[in-house]
XYZ file of C-alpha atoms in Angstrom:
75
model
C -40.670 135.921 117.995
C -40.206 137.324 121.474
C -42.569 136.161 124.157
C -44.101 138.007 125.867
C -44.167 140.946 123.500
C -43.154 144.419 124.596
C -46.645 145.706 123.800
C -48.175 143.179 126.201
C -45.698 144.106 128.904
C -46.271 147.844 128.418
C -49.988 147.306 129.159
C -49.046 146.037 132.628
C -46.094 148.340 133.435
C -46.026 151.759 131.770
C -42.301 152.497 132.080
C -39.582 150.428 130.400
C -37.217 151.306 133.240
C -39.678 150.033 135.837
C -40.267 146.909 133.791
C -36.557 146.097 133.548
C -36.009 146.835 137.233
C -38.937 144.679 138.329
C -38.003 141.778 136.047
C -34.351 141.805 137.108
C -35.225 141.813 140.814
C -37.678 138.953 140.344
C -35.187 136.980 138.232
C -32.567 137.379 140.952
C -35.062 136.189 143.563
C -35.944 133.104 141.504
C -32.266 132.324 140.994
C -31.392 132.587 144.693
C -34.513 130.918 146.114
C -35.751 127.670 144.622
C -39.457 126.834 144.297
C -40.660 130.433 144.036
C -42.523 129.939 140.771
C -45.858 131.740 140.615
C -47.208 130.343 137.334
C -48.131 126.743 136.600
C -46.221 126.596 133.310
C -43.547 128.815 131.751
C -42.540 129.094 128.095
C -39.063 130.408 128.891
C -36.328 128.404 130.573
C -34.349 131.428 131.784
C -35.159 133.431 134.905
C -35.581 136.793 133.184
C -37.993 135.285 130.666
C -39.981 133.688 133.489
C -40.125 137.016 135.314
C -41.411 138.762 132.185
C -44.047 136.057 131.743
C -45.201 136.747 135.306
C -45.486 140.455 134.497
C -47.508 139.704 131.359
C -49.827 137.416 133.344
C -50.438 140.177 135.881
C -48.851 138.255 138.744
C -46.094 140.848 139.249
C -47.036 144.488 139.637
C -45.172 147.656 140.425
C -45.640 148.903 143.981
C -45.670 152.649 144.430
C -43.668 154.063 147.298
C -44.750 156.812 149.601
C -43.255 160.102 148.375
C -42.465 161.167 151.938
C -39.920 158.379 152.362
C -36.599 159.745 153.548
C -33.476 157.787 152.731
C -30.374 157.723 154.914
C -28.255 159.705 152.481
C -30.809 162.555 152.413
C -30.456 163.343 156.121
């Protein structure tokens, strides 16, 4: 069985795309920087699994950006 389940994750983050993006960025951060664990105990041994566990626990959340943000390539 997969842990955490997709249904549990969808309660925290509504979009699968946002969920994958958030988990991959957090997994990369954990891989590059040691001792960045935010939970006391993880079930998974891999970084992506740990990131998804953090999402399910409510430790990681999606931050909304200001819609008026202008990127360099839009100028």
